Amino acid sequence: MNVLVDTRWRKLTWQRIIIYIACSIFLLHFFKSFSASSSSSVSLTTLPWYQQPHPGMPPFNQYATVNLTQHEREKLTQDMIAKASNLVSRAFPDIQTTIMGASLNKEQVQQFRSLVECWTSSGKWVKMDGPVKVMPHFQDPLYAKCDRKYKGEGQRDAVRYVWQSTCEPVKNNMDHSVNRDRWCKVLNGRHILVVGDLVQYQLHEIFLNTFRDGPTVCFGELNCREHTLCNEPYQETHLKYLRNDRLSNNQHTNINQGYPTVDIIEMPFAKPSFGRGYPIFILNRSPVHETDEEFMKGLIETMKTIRKNNPNTLVIYRSSSIGHPFCDDAEGPIEGLTDSDYKVLPFGWSETKRRNLIAKTIIEGAGGVYVDLGALTDLRPDGHVGGQDCLRYCIPGPLDSWMHILYQVFLALDGKIPLEK
């Protein structure tokens, strides 16, 4: 039977050729259609620092509002600010015009907050001619690769940009000079607890670079040992870092049966012992993992716990920065971002501006200090570690300006510089 079928098939020579050609045409058409369909399904996007369009990234966040119009997002922001203001005024009815841990009167508090806002929101990145004085770096060896590829070529361009505000003294202090002795006098033995995510860990590192002359040991990025910032002839002052991405006021670490999750870390920091031992808290809360209402209620509860443990704790809140996808494309600072640009950003970064304004309302309403350092680095897609890490920055780099502004903040709180713009 098989022999008979084979013999008949060989006799159908032309029919065979036609079938082969038809099959080939069908397969070619199929693959072309599939390829065209695949390429059309990948949308290309562009951002101010892109050298060419890149594939769009999904929000990766169920709370992103990227489907709303700009007008709807602006209205949502105003509604959430009003809601946060109402909640915080009920939680802290007596200290909204006060900065706890500072000796400023009501008028001075208003002047101080206006001045700090001017330092961060009214300015630009200026490229300096020639070599720039940069902060020495002694800590994480990760950043060595930032300079390695520029070896023999002078300074990286990223370190040659300096933040210039329209308000003094940030306006004319273009060499980023920080007087360690003067800062130690202002701290006067008040220990500092830095709490937040991995970018906040970088803030902890540039504190060490500013105050110390050599490296210190820090075992990991979760719960760094206490370091000495100031010593004789000044009051001894310590710095400690704890990672708590949500700023939650939990009292115990969730070790998840010995396997802590890697996405969200919540090391306990809102304990009475920390309130007594650290008169200064520097906080940040970046991840977008809940609704705006849950975010504001959680932050208010944390501030209530801090005030309960030590009413006079000086709380300084650093605003959150965005990451810059495909940051290796960047060649320098940008002038700004539109709402359309923000909506392209993944990982909840599209919501950063609104969350920062909510945090500002709550922190100031609870007697704290809000410093919008994120406004500076949002304009710096350059200077990142790069590759897959377009959130953290090389050190030295754009974060040097953070330390300069914080230095001025501490001086102003202590009455060492004029508060008028």
Coordinates of C-alpha atoms in Angstrom, one line a residue:
M1 CA 0.0 0.0 0.0
N2 CA 2.8 2.4 0.9
V3 CA 4.7 1.6 -2.3
L4 CA 1.5 2.4 -4.3
V5 CA 1.0 5.8 -2.6
D6 CA 4.6 6.7 -3.1
T7 CA 4.5 5.9 -6.8
R8 CA 1.4 8.0 -7.3
W9 CA 3.0 10.9 -5.4
R10 CA 6.1 10.9 -7.6
K11 CA 3.9 11.1 -10.7
L12 CA 2.4 14.4 -9.4
T13 CA 5.5 16.4 -10.1
W14 CA 3.9 19.7 -11.0
Q15 CA 1.3 19.4 -8.4
R16 CA 4.0 18.8 -5.8
I17 CA 5.9 21.9 -6.9
I18 CA 2.8 24.0 -6.7
I19 CA 2.0 22.8 -3.2
Y20 CA 5.6 23.5 -2.0
I21 CA 5.4 27.0 -3.4
A22 CA 2.0 27.6 -1.8
C23 CA 3.3 26.4 1.5
S24 CA 6.4 28.6 1.3
I25 CA 4.3 31.7 0.4
F26 CA 1.9 31.0 3.3
L27 CA 4.8 30.6 5.8
L28 CA 6.5 33.7 4.6
H29 CA 3.3 35.7 4.9
F30 CA 2.7 34.3 8.4
F31 CA 6.1 35.2 9.7
K32 CA 5.9 38.7 8.2
S33 CA 2.5 39.3 9.8
F34 CA 3.7 38.0 13.1
S35 CA 6.7 40.2 13.0
A36 CA 4.7 43.3 12.0
S37 CA 2.2 42.5 14.8
S38 CA 5.0 42.2 17.4
S39 CA 6.7 45.4 16.4
S40 CA 3.5 47.4 16.3
S41 CA 2.6 46.1 19.8
V42 CA 5.8 47.6 21.2
S43 CA 5.3 51.3 21.6
L44 CA 8.3 53.6 21.6
T45 CA 8.5 56.5 24.0
T46 CA 10.8 59.5 24.4
L47 CA 12.0 61.5 27.4
P48 CA 14.1 64.7 27.4
W49 CA 17.4 62.8 28.0
Y50 CA 16.8 60.1 25.4
Q51 CA 19.2 60.0 22.5
Q52 CA 16.6 57.9 20.6
P53 CA 13.1 56.5 21.3
H54 CA 13.1 53.5 23.6
P55 CA 10.4 50.8 24.2
G56 CA 7.8 52.1 26.6
M57 CA 7.8 50.6 30.1
P58 CA 4.5 49.7 31.8
P59 CA 3.8 51.5 35.1
F60 CA 4.4 48.3 37.1
N61 CA 2.1 49.9 39.7
Q62 CA -1.6 49.4 40.3
Y63 CA -1.9 52.9 41.9
A64 CA -0.5 54.8 38.9
T65 CA -2.8 57.5 37.5
V66 CA -1.3 57.5 34.0
N67 CA -4.7 57.1 32.4
L68 CA -5.9 60.4 33.8
T69 CA -5.6 63.7 31.9
Q70 CA -3.3 66.4 33.1
H71 CA -6.3 68.4 34.4
E72 CA -7.6 65.3 36.3
R73 CA -4.2 64.6 37.8
E74 CA -3.9 68.3 38.9
K75 CA -7.3 68.2 40.5
L76 CA -6.5 64.9 42.2
T77 CA -3.3 66.5 43.7
Q78 CA -5.3 69.5 45.1
D79 CA -7.9 67.2 46.5
M80 CA -5.3 65.0 48.2
I81 CA -3.5 68.0 49.6
A82 CA -6.7 69.3 51.1
K83 CA -7.5 65.9 52.6
A84 CA -4.0 65.6 54.1
S85 CA -4.3 69.1 55.5
N86 CA -7.6 68.3 57.2
L87 CA -6.2 65.0 58.7
V88 CA -3.0 66.5 60.0
S89 CA -4.7 69.6 61.5
R90 CA -6.9 67.2 63.5
A91 CA -4.0 65.1 64.6
F92 CA -1.7 68.0 65.5
P93 CA -3.9 71.0 66.2
D94 CA -1.3 73.0 68.2
I95 CA 2.0 72.8 66.3
Q96 CA 1.3 73.5 62.7
T97 CA 3.2 76.9 62.8
T98 CA 6.0 75.5 64.9
I99 CA 9.1 73.5 64.1
M100 CA 9.7 71.1 67.0
G101 CA 13.4 70.9 68.0
A102 CA 14.1 74.5 66.8
S103 CA 13.9 77.8 68.5
L104 CA 12.1 79.8 65.8
N105 CA 9.0 81.8 66.5
K106 CA 5.9 81.7 64.3
E107 CA 7.1 84.5 61.9
Q108 CA 10.5 83.0 61.6
V109 CA 9.1 79.5 60.8
Q110 CA 7.2 81.0 57.9
Q111 CA 10.3 82.8 56.7
F112 CA 12.4 79.7 57.1
R113 CA 10.1 77.5 55.1
S114 CA 9.8 80.0 52.3
L115 CA 13.6 80.3 52.2
V116 CA 14.2 76.6 52.1
E117 CA 11.6 76.2 49.3
C118 CA 13.4 78.9 47.3
W119 CA 16.7 77.1 47.7
T120 CA 15.3 73.9 46.1
S121 CA 12.6 75.0 43.7
S122 CA 14.1 78.2 42.3
G123 CA 17.4 77.5 40.7
K124 CA 19.3 75.7 37.9
W125 CA 22.3 73.4 37.4
V126 CA 25.3 75.4 36.2
K127 CA 28.3 73.8 34.6
M128 CA 31.6 75.1 36.0
D129 CA 34.7 75.8 33.9
G130 CA 37.7 73.7 34.7
P131 CA 38.1 71.3 37.6
V132 CA 35.5 71.5 40.4
K133 CA 36.1 70.9 44.1
V134 CA 34.2 67.7 44.9
M135 CA 33.5 65.9 48.1
P136 CA 35.9 63.1 48.9
H137 CA 34.3 59.6 49.0
F138 CA 35.4 56.9 51.4
Q139 CA 32.5 54.5 51.5
D140 CA 30.9 51.9 49.2
P141 CA 33.3 50.7 46.5
L142 CA 30.4 50.4 44.1
Y143 CA 31.1 54.0 43.0
A144 CA 34.6 53.3 41.9
K145 CA 33.4 52.2 38.5
C146 CA 31.9 55.7 38.0
D147 CA 35.3 57.2 37.6
R148 CA 37.1 54.2 36.2
K149 CA 36.0 54.7 32.6
Y150 CA 37.1 58.4 32.8
K151 CA 40.6 57.6 34.1
G152 CA 43.1 59.9 32.5
E153 CA 40.4 62.1 31.0
G154 CA 39.8 64.4 34.0
Q155 CA 36.6 64.9 35.9
R156 CA 33.3 63.3 35.0
D157 CA 31.0 65.9 33.5
A158 CA 28.4 64.9 36.1
V159 CA 30.5 66.4 38.9
R160 CA 31.1 69.7 37.1
Y161 CA 27.5 70.9 37.5
V162 CA 26.6 72.9 40.6
W163 CA 23.1 73.8 41.9
Q164 CA 22.7 77.6 41.9
S165 CA 19.6 78.9 43.6
T166 CA 18.2 82.4 43.2
C167 CA 18.3 82.8 47.0
E168 CA 21.3 83.4 49.2
P169 CA 23.5 81.8 50.5
V170 CA 23.0 78.9 48.0
K171 CA 23.0 81.5 45.2
N172 CA 26.7 82.4 45.4
N173 CA 28.3 79.4 47.2
M174 CA 29.2 77.8 44.0
D175 CA 32.1 75.7 45.4
H176 CA 29.7 73.7 47.6
S177 CA 31.8 74.6 50.6
V178 CA 30.6 73.1 53.9
N179 CA 32.3 74.1 57.2
R180 CA 32.5 70.9 59.2
D181 CA 33.4 72.7 62.4
R182 CA 30.5 75.1 62.1
W183 CA 28.1 72.3 61.5
C184 CA 29.4 70.4 64.5
K185 CA 28.8 73.5 66.7
V186 CA 25.2 73.6 65.4
L187 CA 24.6 69.9 66.0
N188 CA 25.9 70.3 69.5
G189 CA 25.8 66.6 70.4
R190 CA 22.4 65.9 68.9
H191 CA 22.6 62.5 67.3
I192 CA 21.0 61.9 63.9
L193 CA 18.9 58.9 62.8
V194 CA 18.5 58.5 59.0
V195 CA 15.6 56.4 57.9
G196 CA 14.3 55.5 54.5
D197 CA 15.1 53.4 51.4
L198 CA 18.3 52.7 49.5
V199 CA 18.5 56.3 48.2
Q200 CA 18.4 57.4 51.8
Y201 CA 21.3 55.1 52.4
Q202 CA 23.2 57.3 50.0
L203 CA 22.3 60.3 52.1
H204 CA 23.9 58.5 55.0
E205 CA 27.0 58.0 52.9
I206 CA 27.5 61.6 51.9
F207 CA 27.0 62.6 55.6
L208 CA 30.0 60.4 56.4
N209 CA 31.9 61.8 53.5
T210 CA 31.3 65.3 54.8
F211 CA 32.2 64.8 58.4
R212 CA 34.9 62.1 58.3
D213 CA 38.4 61.8 57.0
G214 CA 38.3 58.1 56.2
P215 CA 36.1 55.1 55.6
T216 CA 33.9 53.5 58.2
V217 CA 32.5 49.9 58.4
C218 CA 28.9 49.5 57.5
F219 CA 27.5 45.9 57.3
G220 CA 24.9 46.0 54.5
E221 CA 22.2 48.5 53.7
L222 CA 19.6 47.5 56.3
N223 CA 20.8 48.6 59.7
C224 CA 24.1 50.4 59.6
R225 CA 26.1 50.6 62.8
E226 CA 26.4 54.0 64.5
H227 CA 29.1 56.3 63.3
T228 CA 30.8 59.3 64.9
L229 CA 30.4 62.6 63.0
C230 CA 31.8 65.1 65.5
N231 CA 34.1 64.7 68.4
E232 CA 36.5 66.9 70.5
P233 CA 36.6 69.9 70.7
Y234 CA 32.9 69.6 69.9
Q235 CA 30.1 67.6 71.6
E236 CA 30.3 64.0 70.3
T237 CA 27.6 63.5 67.7
H238 CA 26.6 60.1 66.1
L239 CA 24.8 59.1 62.9
K240 CA 22.8 55.9 62.4
Y241 CA 21.0 54.6 59.4
L242 CA 18.0 52.2 59.4
R243 CA 16.2 51.0 56.3
N244 CA 12.4 51.3 56.5
D245 CA 10.9 51.9 53.0
R246 CA 7.4 52.7 54.3
L247 CA 8.4 54.7 57.4
S248 CA 6.1 52.3 59.2
N249 CA 5.9 52.5 63.0
N250 CA 6.1 48.8 63.5
Q251 CA 8.0 47.7 66.6
H252 CA 9.3 44.4 65.3
T253 CA 11.0 43.2 62.1
N254 CA 9.0 40.9 59.9
I255 CA 11.6 38.2 59.1
N256 CA 9.1 36.2 57.0
Q257 CA 10.2 32.9 58.6
G258 CA 13.8 33.7 58.0
Y259 CA 13.4 35.0 54.5
P260 CA 12.7 38.7 54.5
T261 CA 11.2 40.1 51.3
V262 CA 13.6 42.0 49.1
D263 CA 11.1 44.5 47.7
I264 CA 10.0 46.2 50.9
I265 CA 12.1 46.5 54.1
E266 CA 10.6 47.8 57.3
M267 CA 13.3 47.9 60.1
P268 CA 11.7 49.2 63.3
F269 CA 12.7 52.8 64.1
A270 CA 9.8 54.4 65.8
K271 CA 10.7 53.1 69.2
P272 CA 10.8 55.1 72.5
S273 CA 14.6 54.3 72.7
F274 CA 15.3 55.9 69.4
G275 CA 13.2 58.9 70.3
R276 CA 15.3 59.4 73.4
G277 CA 18.6 58.6 71.8
Y278 CA 18.3 60.5 68.5
P279 CA 17.0 64.1 68.8
I280 CA 17.1 64.5 65.0
F281 CA 15.3 62.2 62.5
I282 CA 16.0 62.6 58.7
L283 CA 13.2 60.7 56.9
N284 CA 12.1 59.7 53.4
R285 CA 9.3 57.6 52.1
S286 CA 9.5 56.7 48.4
P287 CA 7.7 53.5 47.3
V288 CA 4.2 53.8 45.9
H289 CA 2.5 50.7 47.3
E290 CA -0.9 51.9 48.5
T291 CA -3.5 54.6 47.8
D292 CA -2.9 58.2 48.6
E293 CA -5.3 58.0 51.6
E294 CA -3.4 55.0 53.0
F295 CA -0.1 56.8 52.5
M296 CA -1.2 60.0 54.3
K297 CA -2.8 58.0 57.2
G298 CA 0.4 55.9 57.6
L299 CA 2.7 58.9 57.6
I300 CA 0.5 60.7 60.2
E301 CA 0.5 57.6 62.4
T302 CA 4.3 57.5 62.2
M303 CA 4.6 61.2 63.1
K304 CA 2.2 60.7 66.0
T305 CA 4.4 57.9 67.3
I306 CA 7.5 60.1 67.0
R307 CA 5.9 63.0 68.8
K308 CA 4.6 60.6 71.5
N309 CA 8.1 59.2 72.1
N310 CA 9.8 62.6 72.1
P311 CA 7.7 65.7 71.3
N312 CA 10.8 67.8 70.6
T313 CA 12.4 65.5 68.0
L314 CA 13.6 67.6 65.0
V315 CA 12.1 65.8 62.0
I316 CA 13.5 66.6 58.5
Y317 CA 11.8 65.0 55.6
R318 CA 13.7 64.6 52.3
S319 CA 11.4 64.6 49.3
S320 CA 11.5 61.6 46.9
S321 CA 13.3 61.6 43.6
I322 CA 12.3 59.9 40.4
G323 CA 14.5 57.4 38.5
H324 CA 15.5 58.1 34.9
P325 CA 15.0 55.1 32.6
F326 CA 17.8 54.5 30.1
C327 CA 19.9 57.0 32.0
D328 CA 23.0 56.0 30.1
D329 CA 21.6 58.2 27.3
A330 CA 21.9 61.3 29.4
E331 CA 24.6 63.9 28.7
G332 CA 23.7 66.5 31.3
P333 CA 20.9 68.1 33.3
I334 CA 17.5 68.8 31.8
E335 CA 15.3 71.9 32.3
G336 CA 12.2 70.2 33.5
L337 CA 9.6 67.5 33.0
T338 CA 6.0 67.9 31.7
D339 CA 3.1 65.9 33.1
S340 CA 3.2 63.8 29.9
D341 CA 6.8 63.0 30.7
Y342 CA 5.9 61.9 34.3
K343 CA 3.2 59.6 32.9
V344 CA 5.8 57.7 30.9
L345 CA 7.8 56.8 34.0
P346 CA 7.5 53.3 35.5
F347 CA 7.5 52.0 39.2
G348 CA 5.1 54.6 40.5
W349 CA 7.5 57.5 39.7
S350 CA 4.6 59.1 37.8
E351 CA 3.0 59.8 41.2
T352 CA 6.1 61.2 42.9
K353 CA 5.1 64.9 42.7
R354 CA 1.7 64.4 44.3
R355 CA 3.1 62.1 47.0
N356 CA 5.8 64.7 47.8
L357 CA 3.2 67.5 48.2
I358 CA 1.1 65.3 50.5
A359 CA 4.2 64.5 52.6
K360 CA 5.0 68.2 52.7
T361 CA 1.6 69.0 54.1
I362 CA 1.8 66.3 56.7
I363 CA 5.4 66.9 57.8
E364 CA 5.0 70.7 58.2
G365 CA 1.6 70.2 59.9
A366 CA 3.3 67.9 62.4
G367 CA 6.0 70.5 63.3
G368 CA 8.7 69.1 60.9
V369 CA 10.9 70.4 58.1
Y370 CA 10.3 69.5 54.5
V371 CA 13.3 69.8 52.1
D372 CA 12.5 69.3 48.5
L373 CA 15.9 67.8 47.5
G374 CA 14.1 65.6 44.9
A375 CA 13.5 68.8 42.9
L376 CA 17.2 69.0 42.3
T377 CA 18.0 65.5 41.3
D378 CA 14.8 65.1 39.2
L379 CA 16.7 67.3 36.7
R380 CA 19.7 65.1 36.7
P381 CA 19.3 62.0 34.5
D382 CA 23.1 62.0 34.2
G383 CA 25.4 61.0 37.0
H384 CA 23.6 57.8 37.9
V385 CA 25.4 54.5 38.6
G386 CA 24.0 53.5 35.2
G387 CA 23.3 50.2 33.5
Q388 CA 20.4 48.6 35.4
D389 CA 20.7 51.2 38.2
C390 CA 19.1 54.5 37.1
L391 CA 17.9 55.4 40.6
R392 CA 21.1 55.7 42.7
Y393 CA 23.8 58.3 41.8
C394 CA 27.5 58.1 41.6
I395 CA 29.3 59.6 44.6
P396 CA 30.7 62.2 44.2
G397 CA 28.1 63.6 41.9
P398 CA 24.7 65.4 42.0
L399 CA 24.1 64.4 45.6
D400 CA 26.8 66.7 46.8
S401 CA 24.3 69.5 46.4
W402 CA 22.0 67.8 48.8
M403 CA 24.6 68.0 51.5
H404 CA 25.2 71.7 50.8
I405 CA 21.5 72.5 51.1
L406 CA 21.1 70.5 54.3
Y407 CA 24.1 72.3 55.8
Q408 CA 22.3 75.6 55.1
V409 CA 19.1 74.2 56.6
F410 CA 20.8 73.4 59.9
L411 CA 22.4 76.8 60.0
A412 CA 19.1 78.5 59.4
L413 CA 17.3 76.5 62.1
D414 CA 20.0 77.6 64.5
G415 CA 19.7 81.3 63.6
K416 CA 23.1 81.4 62.0
I417 CA 22.0 82.9 58.7
P418 CA 19.3 85.5 57.8
L419 CA 15.9 84.1 57.0
E420 CA 14.8 86.8 54.6
K421 CA 15.1 85.9 50.9

